[in-house]
PDB file of N, CA, C and O in Angstrom:
ATOM      1  N   MET M  18     -56.237  66.534 108.931  1.00  0.00           N
ATOM      2  CA  MET M  18     -54.260  67.142 109.052  1.00  0.00           C
ATOM      3  C   MET M  18     -53.927  66.646 109.650  1.00  0.00           C
ATOM      4  O   MET M  18     -52.450  66.603 109.974  1.00  0.00           O
ATOM      5  N   LYS M  19     -54.742  67.404 110.873  1.00  0.00           N
ATOM      6  CA  LYS M  19     -53.739  66.345 112.653  1.00  0.00           C
ATOM      7  C   LYS M  19     -53.076  65.503 112.663  1.00  0.00           C
ATOM      8  O   LYS M  19     -51.798  65.714 113.338  1.00  0.00           O
ATOM      9  N   ASN M  20     -54.196  64.435 112.260  1.00  0.00           N
ATOM     10  CA  ASN M  20     -53.633  63.439 112.538  1.00  0.00           C
ATOM     11  C   ASN M  20     -52.169  63.065 112.169  1.00  0.00           C
ATOM     12  O   ASN M  20     -51.829  61.906 112.479  1.00  0.00           O
ATOM     13  N   ILE M  21     -52.433  63.401 110.460  1.00  0.00           N
ATOM     14  CA  ILE M  21     -51.244  62.647 109.550  1.00  0.00           C
ATOM     15  C   ILE M  21     -49.913  63.609 110.253  1.00  0.00           C
ATOM     16  O   ILE M  21     -49.045  63.147 110.176  1.00  0.00           O
ATOM     17  N   LYS M  22     -50.277  64.848 110.963  1.00  0.00           N
ATOM     18  CA  LYS M  22     -48.700  65.777 111.799  1.00  0.00           C
ATOM     19  C   LYS M  22     -48.702  64.632 113.041  1.00  0.00           C
ATOM     20  O   LYS M  22     -47.045  64.222 112.982  1.00  0.00           O
ATOM     21  N   VAL M  23     -49.481  63.913 113.584  1.00  0.00           N
ATOM     22  CA  VAL M  23     -48.980  63.321 114.616  1.00  0.00           C
ATOM     23  C   VAL M  23     -48.521  62.387 114.548  1.00  0.00           C
ATOM     24  O   VAL M  23     -47.276  61.661 115.171  1.00  0.00           O
ATOM     25  N   VAL M  24     -49.068  61.262 113.363  1.00  0.00           N
ATOM     26  CA  VAL M  24     -48.653  60.108 112.693  1.00  0.00           C
ATOM     27  C   VAL M  24     -46.841  60.363 112.022  1.00  0.00           C
ATOM     28  O   VAL M  24     -46.164  59.617 112.930  1.00  0.00           O
ATOM     29  N   LEU M  25     -46.687  61.076 111.089  1.00  0.00           N
ATOM     30  CA  LEU M  25     -45.150  61.772 110.842  1.00  0.00           C
ATOM     31  C   LEU M  25     -44.726  62.104 111.903  1.00  0.00           C
ATOM     32  O   LEU M  25     -43.204  61.681 111.758  1.00  0.00           O
ATOM     33  N   SER M  26     -45.309  62.969 112.802  1.00  0.00           N
ATOM     34  CA  SER M  26     -43.950  63.075 114.214  1.00  0.00           C
ATOM     35  C   SER M  26     -43.648  61.334 115.099  1.00  0.00           C
ATOM     36  O   SER M  26     -42.344  61.465 115.747  1.00  0.00           O
ATOM     37  N   ALA M  27     -44.527  60.506 115.203  1.00  0.00           N
ATOM     38  CA  ALA M  27     -44.048  59.313 115.585  1.00  0.00           C
ATOM     39  C   ALA M  27     -43.521  58.698 114.825  1.00  0.00           C
ATOM     40  O   ALA M  27     -42.115  57.978 115.523  1.00  0.00           O
ATOM     41  N   LEU M  28     -43.706  59.406 113.791  1.00  0.00           N
ATOM     42  CA  LEU M  28     -42.848  58.036 112.794  1.00  0.00           C
ATOM     43  C   LEU M  28     -41.468  58.295 112.960  1.00  0.00           C
ATOM     44  O   LEU M  28     -40.047  57.965 112.385  1.00  0.00           O
ATOM     45  N   THR M  29     -41.166  59.546 113.079  1.00  0.00           N
ATOM     46  CA  THR M  29     -39.074  60.270 112.615  1.00  0.00           C
ATOM     47  C   THR M  29     -39.445  60.310 114.672  1.00  0.00           C
ATOM     48  O   THR M  29     -37.650  59.791 114.150  1.00  0.00           O
ATOM     49  N   ALA M  30     -39.961  60.053 115.757  1.00  0.00           N
ATOM     50  CA  ALA M  30     -39.098  59.583 116.991  1.00  0.00           C
ATOM     51  C   ALA M  30     -39.020  57.755 116.724  1.00  0.00           C
ATOM     52  O   ALA M  30     -38.035  57.740 116.831  1.00  0.00           O
ATOM     53  N   VAL M  31     -39.340  57.000 115.827  1.00  0.00           N
ATOM     54  CA  VAL M  31     -39.249  55.896 115.775  1.00  0.00           C
ATOM     55  C   VAL M  31     -37.182  55.813 115.239  1.00  0.00           C
ATOM     56  O   VAL M  31     -36.737  54.727 114.903  1.00  0.00           O
ATOM     57  N   LEU M  32     -37.571  56.589 113.772  1.00  0.00           N
ATOM     58  CA  LEU M  32     -36.681  56.629 112.787  1.00  0.00           C
ATOM     59  C   LEU M  32     -35.704  57.035 113.754  1.00  0.00           C
ATOM     60  O   LEU M  32     -34.102  56.715 113.908  1.00  0.00           O
ATOM     61  N   GLY M  33     -35.824  58.251 114.465  1.00  0.00           N
ATOM     62  CA  GLY M  33     -34.857  58.811 115.296  1.00  0.00           C
ATOM     63  C   GLY M  33     -33.904  57.517 116.936  1.00  0.00           C
ATOM     64  O   GLY M  33     -32.841  57.265 116.903  1.00  0.00           O
ATOM     65  N   ILE M  34     -34.719  56.486 116.978  1.00  0.00           N
ATOM     66  CA  ILE M  34     -34.287  55.010 117.355  1.00  0.00           C
ATOM     67  C   ILE M  34     -33.444  54.364 116.620  1.00  0.00           C
ATOM     68  O   ILE M  34     -32.496  53.980 117.355  1.00  0.00           O
ATOM     69  N   LEU M  35     -33.968  54.060 115.581  1.00  0.00           N
ATOM     70  CA  LEU M  35     -32.881  53.499 114.477  1.00  0.00           C
ATOM     71  C   LEU M  35     -31.664  54.223 113.862  1.00  0.00           C
ATOM     72  O   LEU M  35     -31.128  53.688 114.585  1.00  0.00           O
ATOM     73  N   VAL M  36     -31.804  55.265 113.855  1.00  0.00           N
ATOM     74  CA  VAL M  36     -30.770  56.114 113.613  1.00  0.00           C
ATOM     75  C   VAL M  36     -29.336  55.956 114.959  1.00  0.00           C
ATOM     76  O   VAL M  36     -28.166  54.931 114.406  1.00  0.00           O
ATOM     77  N   GLY M  37     -30.391  56.300 116.141  1.00  0.00           N
ATOM     78  CA  GLY M  37     -29.307  56.000 116.849  1.00  0.00           C
ATOM     79  C   GLY M  37     -28.605  54.658 117.187  1.00  0.00           C
ATOM     80  O   GLY M  37     -27.652  54.558 118.122  1.00  0.00           O
ATOM     81  N   ILE M  38     -29.436  53.287 116.892  1.00  0.00           N
ATOM     82  CA  ILE M  38     -28.668  52.363 117.102  1.00  0.00           C
ATOM     83  C   ILE M  38     -28.517  51.540 115.842  1.00  0.00           C
ATOM     84  O   ILE M  38     -27.214  50.495 115.986  1.00  0.00           O
ATOM     85  N   ALA M  39     -28.220  52.239 115.072  1.00  0.00           N
ATOM     86  CA  ALA M  39     -27.985  51.583 113.779  1.00  0.00           C
ATOM     87  C   ALA M  39     -26.086  51.645 113.898  1.00  0.00           C
ATOM     88  O   ALA M  39     -25.767  50.267 113.223  1.00  0.00           O
ATOM     89  N   PRO M  40     -25.247  52.131 114.588  1.00  0.00           N
ATOM     90  CA  PRO M  40     -24.307  51.820 114.077  1.00  0.00           C
ATOM     91  C   PRO M  40     -23.338  50.441 115.282  1.00  0.00           C
ATOM     92  O   PRO M  40     -22.806  50.198 115.230  1.00  0.00           O
ATOM     93  N   TYR M  41     -24.453  50.022 116.333  1.00  0.00           N
ATOM     94  CA  TYR M  41     -24.179  49.545 116.950  1.00  0.00           C
ATOM     95  C   TYR M  41     -24.804  47.757 116.070  1.00  0.00           C
ATOM     96  O   TYR M  41     -24.752  46.449 117.112  1.00  0.00           O
ATOM     97  N   THR M  42     -25.381  47.921 115.449  1.00  0.00           N
ATOM     98  CA  THR M  42     -26.345  46.842 114.946  1.00  0.00           C
ATOM     99  C   THR M  42     -26.365  46.499 113.781  1.00  0.00           C
ATOM    100  O   THR M  42     -25.345  45.631 113.240  1.00  0.00           O
ATOM    101  N   PHE M  43     -27.389  46.885 112.502  1.00  0.00           N
ATOM    102  CA  PHE M  43     -26.485  46.571 111.496  1.00  0.00           C
ATOM    103  C   PHE M  43     -25.951  46.931 110.894  1.00  0.00           C
ATOM    104  O   PHE M  43     -25.321  47.093 109.415  1.00  0.00           O
ATOM    105  N   ALA M  44     -25.648  48.362 111.427  1.00  0.00           N
ATOM    106  CA  ALA M  44     -24.370  49.488 110.229  1.00  0.00           C
ATOM    107  C   ALA M  44     -23.447  49.364 111.309  1.00  0.00           C
ATOM    108  O   ALA M  44     -23.060  50.174 111.231  1.00  0.00           O
ATOM    109  N   LYS M  45     -22.430  47.938 111.618  1.00  0.00           N
ATOM    110  CA  LYS M  45     -21.936  47.801 112.376  1.00  0.00           C
ATOM    111  C   LYS M  45     -20.556  49.047 111.585  1.00  0.00           C
ATOM    112  O   LYS M  45     -20.195  48.775 110.678  1.00  0.00           O
ATOM    113  N   VAL M  46     -19.528  49.699 112.764  1.00  0.00           N
ATOM    114  CA  VAL M  46     -18.500  50.383 112.237  1.00  0.00           C
ATOM    115  C   VAL M  46     -17.482  49.728 112.515  1.00  0.00           C
ATOM    116  O   VAL M  46     -17.529  48.488 112.578  1.00  0.00           O
ATOM    117  N   CYS M  47     -16.316  49.926 112.087  1.00  0.00           N
ATOM    118  CA  CYS M  47     -15.075  48.990 112.740  1.00  0.00           C
ATOM    119  C   CYS M  47     -14.822  48.611 114.082  1.00  0.00           C
ATOM    120  O   CYS M  47     -15.074  49.263 114.778  1.00  0.00           O
ATOM    121  N   GLY M  48     -14.319  47.317 113.741  1.00  0.00           N
ATOM    122  CA  GLY M  48     -14.314  46.992 114.934  1.00  0.00           C
ATOM    123  C   GLY M  48     -12.932  47.125 116.081  1.00  0.00           C
ATOM    124  O   GLY M  48     -12.913  46.699 117.652  1.00  0.00           O
ATOM    125  N   MET M  49     -12.335  47.520 115.708  1.00  0.00           N
ATOM    126  CA  MET M  49     -10.435  48.446 117.099  1.00  0.00           C
ATOM    127  C   MET M  49     -11.055  49.341 117.196  1.00  0.00           C
ATOM    128  O   MET M  49     -11.670  50.592 116.883  1.00  0.00           O
ATOM    129  N   ALA M  50     -11.158  49.159 118.743  1.00  0.00           N
ATOM    130  CA  ALA M  50     -11.419  50.158 119.480  1.00  0.00           C
ATOM    131  C   ALA M  50     -10.776  51.661 119.419  1.00  0.00           C
ATOM    132  O   ALA M  50     -11.181  52.394 120.121  1.00  0.00           O
ATOM    133  N   SER M  51      -9.635  51.508 118.517  1.00  0.00           N
ATOM    134  CA  SER M  51      -8.965  52.707 118.955  1.00  0.00           C
ATOM    135  C   SER M  51      -9.179  53.579 117.625  1.00  0.00           C
ATOM    136  O   SER M  51      -8.288  54.746 117.172  1.00  0.00           O
ATOM    137  N   MET M  52      -9.953  53.069 116.657  1.00  0.00           N
ATOM    138  CA  MET M  52     -10.215  53.707 115.443  1.00  0.00           C
ATOM    139  C   MET M  52     -10.892  54.551 115.346  1.00  0.00           C
ATOM    140  O   MET M  52     -11.633  54.433 116.375  1.00  0.00           O
ATOM    141  N   HIS M  53     -10.986  56.098 115.135  1.00  0.00           N
ATOM    142  CA  HIS M  53     -11.690  57.044 114.457  1.00  0.00           C
ATOM    143  C   HIS M  53     -13.770  56.791 114.560  1.00  0.00           C
ATOM    144  O   HIS M  53     -14.305  57.630 115.494  1.00  0.00           O
ATOM    145  N   CYS M  54     -13.456  55.920 113.710  1.00  0.00           N
ATOM    146  CA  CYS M  54     -15.241  55.728 113.794  1.00  0.00           C
ATOM    147  C   CYS M  54     -16.085  55.358 114.448  1.00  0.00           C
ATOM    148  O   CYS M  54     -16.777  55.187 114.461  1.00  0.00           O
ATOM    149  N   HIS M  55     -14.423  54.195 115.750  1.00  0.00           N
ATOM    150  CA  HIS M  55     -15.723  53.951 116.751  1.00  0.00           C
ATOM    151  C   HIS M  55     -15.517  54.482 117.871  1.00  0.00           C
ATOM    152  O   HIS M  55     -16.075  54.422 118.963  1.00  0.00           O
ATOM    153  N   LYS M  56     -14.649  55.680 117.874  1.00  0.00           N
ATOM    154  CA  LYS M  56     -14.284  56.368 119.256  1.00  0.00           C
ATOM    155  C   LYS M  56     -15.365  57.349 118.713  1.00  0.00           C
ATOM    156  O   LYS M  56     -15.690  58.097 120.241  1.00  0.00           O
ATOM    157  N   VAL M  57     -15.437  58.121 117.579  1.00  0.00           N
ATOM    158  CA  VAL M  57     -16.013  59.221 117.637  1.00  0.00           C
ATOM    159  C   VAL M  57     -17.464  59.278 117.036  1.00  0.00           C
ATOM    160  O   VAL M  57     -18.930  59.665 117.376  1.00  0.00           O
ATOM    161  N   THR M  58     -17.651  58.123 115.715  1.00  0.00           N
ATOM    162  CA  THR M  58     -18.694  58.643 114.856  1.00  0.00           C
ATOM    163  C   THR M  58     -19.927  57.692 115.517  1.00  0.00           C
ATOM    164  O   THR M  58     -20.840  58.232 115.447  1.00  0.00           O
ATOM    165  N   ALA M  59     -19.157  56.061 116.185  1.00  0.00           N
ATOM    166  CA  ALA M  59     -20.425  55.671 116.609  1.00  0.00           C
ATOM    167  C   ALA M  59     -21.620  56.730 118.208  1.00  0.00           C
ATOM    168  O   ALA M  59     -22.186  56.443 117.983  1.00  0.00           O
ATOM    169  N   PRO M  60     -20.635  57.508 119.265  1.00  0.00           N
ATOM    170  CA  PRO M  60     -21.206  58.261 120.185  1.00  0.00           C
ATOM    171  C   PRO M  60     -22.042  58.985 119.556  1.00  0.00           C
ATOM    172  O   PRO M  60     -23.415  59.511 120.337  1.00  0.00           O
ATOM    173  N   THR M  61     -21.188  59.846 118.776  1.00  0.00           N
ATOM    174  CA  THR M  61     -22.033  60.878 117.862  1.00  0.00           C
ATOM    175  C   THR M  61     -23.779  60.813 116.911  1.00  0.00           C
ATOM    176  O   THR M  61     -24.615  61.020 117.619  1.00  0.00           O
ATOM    177  N   VAL M  62     -23.576  59.493 116.150  1.00  0.00           N
ATOM    178  CA  VAL M  62     -24.597  59.100 115.813  1.00  0.00           C
ATOM    179  C   VAL M  62     -25.805  58.633 116.737  1.00  0.00           C
ATOM    180  O   VAL M  62     -26.727  59.014 116.916  1.00  0.00           O
ATOM    181  N   LEU M  63     -25.410  58.267 117.961  1.00  0.00           N
ATOM    182  CA  LEU M  63     -26.198  57.455 119.186  1.00  0.00           C
ATOM    183  C   LEU M  63     -26.759  58.585 119.818  1.00  0.00           C
ATOM    184  O   LEU M  63     -27.859  58.693 120.024  1.00  0.00           O
ATOM    185  N   VAL M  64     -26.128  59.725 120.071  1.00  0.00           N
ATOM    186  CA  VAL M  64     -26.449  61.097 120.625  1.00  0.00           C
ATOM    187  C   VAL M  64     -27.415  62.255 119.541  1.00  0.00           C
ATOM    188  O   VAL M  64     -28.379  62.506 120.446  1.00  0.00           O
ATOM    189  N   PHE M  65     -27.333  61.738 117.850  1.00  0.00           N
ATOM    190  CA  PHE M  65     -28.191  62.391 117.290  1.00  0.00           C
ATOM    191  C   PHE M  65     -29.563  61.777 117.281  1.00  0.00           C
ATOM    192  O   PHE M  65     -30.506  62.176 117.234  1.00  0.00           O
ATOM    193  N   GLY M  66     -29.215  60.330 117.561  1.00  0.00           N
ATOM    194  CA  GLY M  66     -30.487  59.604 117.880  1.00  0.00           C
ATOM    195  C   GLY M  66     -31.208  59.768 118.361  1.00  0.00           C
ATOM    196  O   GLY M  66     -32.422  60.030 117.614  1.00  0.00           O
ATOM    197  N   ILE M  67     -30.594  60.253 119.765  1.00  0.00           N
ATOM    198  CA  ILE M  67     -31.341  60.106 121.075  1.00  0.00           C
ATOM    199  C   ILE M  67     -32.097  61.046 120.811  1.00  0.00           C
ATOM    200  O   ILE M  67     -33.140  61.442 121.826  1.00  0.00           O
ATOM    201  N   LEU M  68     -31.272  62.551 120.585  1.00  0.00           N
ATOM    202  CA  LEU M  68     -31.860  63.781 120.409  1.00  0.00           C
ATOM    203  C   LEU M  68     -32.960  64.226 119.219  1.00  0.00           C
ATOM    204  O   LEU M  68     -34.113  64.429 119.848  1.00  0.00           O
ATOM    205  N   ILE M  69     -33.045  62.803 118.387  1.00  0.00           N
ATOM    206  CA  ILE M  69     -34.095  63.160 117.585  1.00  0.00           C
ATOM    207  C   ILE M  69     -35.520  62.598 117.840  1.00  0.00           C
ATOM    208  O   ILE M  69     -36.311  63.079 118.093  1.00  0.00           O
ATOM    209  N   PHE M  70     -34.850  61.639 118.569  1.00  0.00           N
ATOM    210  CA  PHE M  70     -36.058  60.518 119.223  1.00  0.00           C
ATOM    211  C   PHE M  70     -37.137  61.692 120.289  1.00  0.00           C
ATOM    212  O   PHE M  70     -38.029  61.249 120.565  1.00  0.00           O
ATOM    213  N   VAL M  71     -36.089  62.085 121.153  1.00  0.00           N
ATOM    214  CA  VAL M  71     -36.957  63.000 122.493  1.00  0.00           C
ATOM    215  C   VAL M  71     -37.366  64.450 121.822  1.00  0.00           C
ATOM    216  O   VAL M  71     -38.283  64.284 121.838  1.00  0.00           O
ATOM    217  N   ILE M  72     -36.994  65.213 120.408  1.00  0.00           N
ATOM    218  CA  ILE M  72     -37.668  66.311 120.253  1.00  0.00           C
ATOM    219  C   ILE M  72     -38.804  65.653 119.339  1.00  0.00           C
ATOM    220  O   ILE M  72     -39.795  66.489 119.573  1.00  0.00           O
ATOM    221  N   SER M  73     -38.778  64.246 119.018  1.00  0.00           N
ATOM    222  CA  SER M  73     -40.114  63.876 117.766  1.00  0.00           C
ATOM    223  C   SER M  73     -40.695  63.644 119.113  1.00  0.00           C
ATOM    224  O   SER M  73     -42.096  63.730 118.970  1.00  0.00           O
ATOM    225  N   ALA M  74     -40.315  63.264 119.884  1.00  0.00           N
ATOM    226  CA  ALA M  74     -41.684  62.632 120.639  1.00  0.00           C
ATOM    227  C   ALA M  74     -42.567  63.773 121.581  1.00  0.00           C
ATOM    228  O   ALA M  74     -43.333  63.759 122.270  1.00  0.00           O
ATOM    229  N   ILE M  75     -41.407  64.710 121.919  1.00  0.00           N
ATOM    230  CA  ILE M  75     -42.089  65.799 122.379  1.00  0.00           C
ATOM    231  C   ILE M  75     -43.337  66.464 121.556  1.00  0.00           C
ATOM    232  O   ILE M  75     -43.994  66.803 122.064  1.00  0.00           O
ATOM    233  N   GLN M  76     -42.800  66.595 120.632  1.00  0.00           N
ATOM    234  CA  GLN M  76     -43.843  66.860 119.444  1.00  0.00           C
ATOM    235  C   GLN M  76     -45.248  66.404 119.300  1.00  0.00           C
ATOM    236  O   GLN M  76     -45.986  66.662 119.245  1.00  0.00           O
ATOM    237  N   THR M  77     -45.142  65.034 119.026  1.00  0.00           N
ATOM    238  CA  THR M  77     -45.778  64.175 119.236  1.00  0.00           C
ATOM    239  C   THR M  77     -47.096  64.339 120.368  1.00  0.00           C
ATOM    240  O   THR M  77     -48.289  64.616 120.143  1.00  0.00           O
ATOM    241  N   VAL M  78     -46.542  64.283 121.983  1.00  0.00           N
ATOM    242  CA  VAL M  78     -47.037  64.648 122.256  1.00  0.00           C
ATOM    243  C   VAL M  78     -48.028  65.755 122.640  1.00  0.00           C
ATOM    244  O   VAL M  78     -49.202  65.914 122.769  1.00  0.00           O
ATOM    245  N   LEU M  79     -47.133  67.126 122.365  1.00  0.00           N
ATOM    246  CA  LEU M  79     -47.939  68.523 122.244  1.00  0.00           C
ATOM    247  C   LEU M  79     -49.047  68.067 121.212  1.00  0.00           C
ATOM    248  O   LEU M  79     -50.118  68.587 121.128  1.00  0.00           O
ATOM    249  N   LEU M  80     -48.417  67.690 119.971  1.00  0.00           N
ATOM    250  CA  LEU M  80     -49.556  67.574 118.851  1.00  0.00           C
ATOM    251  C   LEU M  80     -50.564  67.003 119.286  1.00  0.00           C
ATOM    252  O   LEU M  80     -51.994  67.046 118.866  1.00  0.00           O
ATOM    253  N   TRP M  81     -50.945  65.959 120.399  1.00  0.00           N
ATOM    254  CA  TRP M  81     -51.785  64.938 120.623  1.00  0.00           C
ATOM    255  C   TRP M  81     -52.639  65.713 121.303  1.00  0.00           C
ATOM    256  O   TRP M  81     -53.628  65.584 121.624  1.00  0.00           O
ATOM    257  N   LYS M  82     -52.053  66.664 122.207  1.00  0.00           N
ATOM    258  CA  LYS M  82     -52.715  67.020 123.271  1.00  0.00           C
ATOM    259  C   LYS M  82     -53.538  68.336 122.667  1.00  0.00           C
ATOM    260  O   LYS M  82     -54.551  69.054 123.272  1.00  0.00           O
ATOM    261  N   LYS M  83     -53.117  68.910 121.432  1.00  0.00           N
ATOM    262  CA  LYS M  83     -53.574  69.955 121.028  1.00  0.00           C
ATOM    263  C   LYS M  83     -55.004  69.591 119.835  1.00  0.00           C
ATOM    264  O   LYS M  83     -55.745  70.765 119.944  1.00  0.00           O
ATOM    265  N   GLN M  84     -55.181  68.654 120.393  1.00  0.00           N
ATOM    266  CA  GLN M  84     -56.249  67.833 119.021  1.00  0.00           C
ATOM    267  C   GLN M  84     -57.424  67.984 119.805  1.00  0.00           C
ATOM    268  O   GLN M  84     -57.515  68.234 120.864  1.00  0.00           O
TER     269      GLN M  84
END
């Protein structure tokens, strides 16, 4: 059961990276630099993706050491 938690936590970290890069790669935001989606939405999604990655990576390390 503990191995499943480590794997799911690592998977969440990978998904956090994918969320962070999504607006810049495969789910492009609008191209106009003055638009709200380009100025606010893309950086916000990037910050939340990084936050998800960092928290999940810390959780993965803590769960790995607990075993």
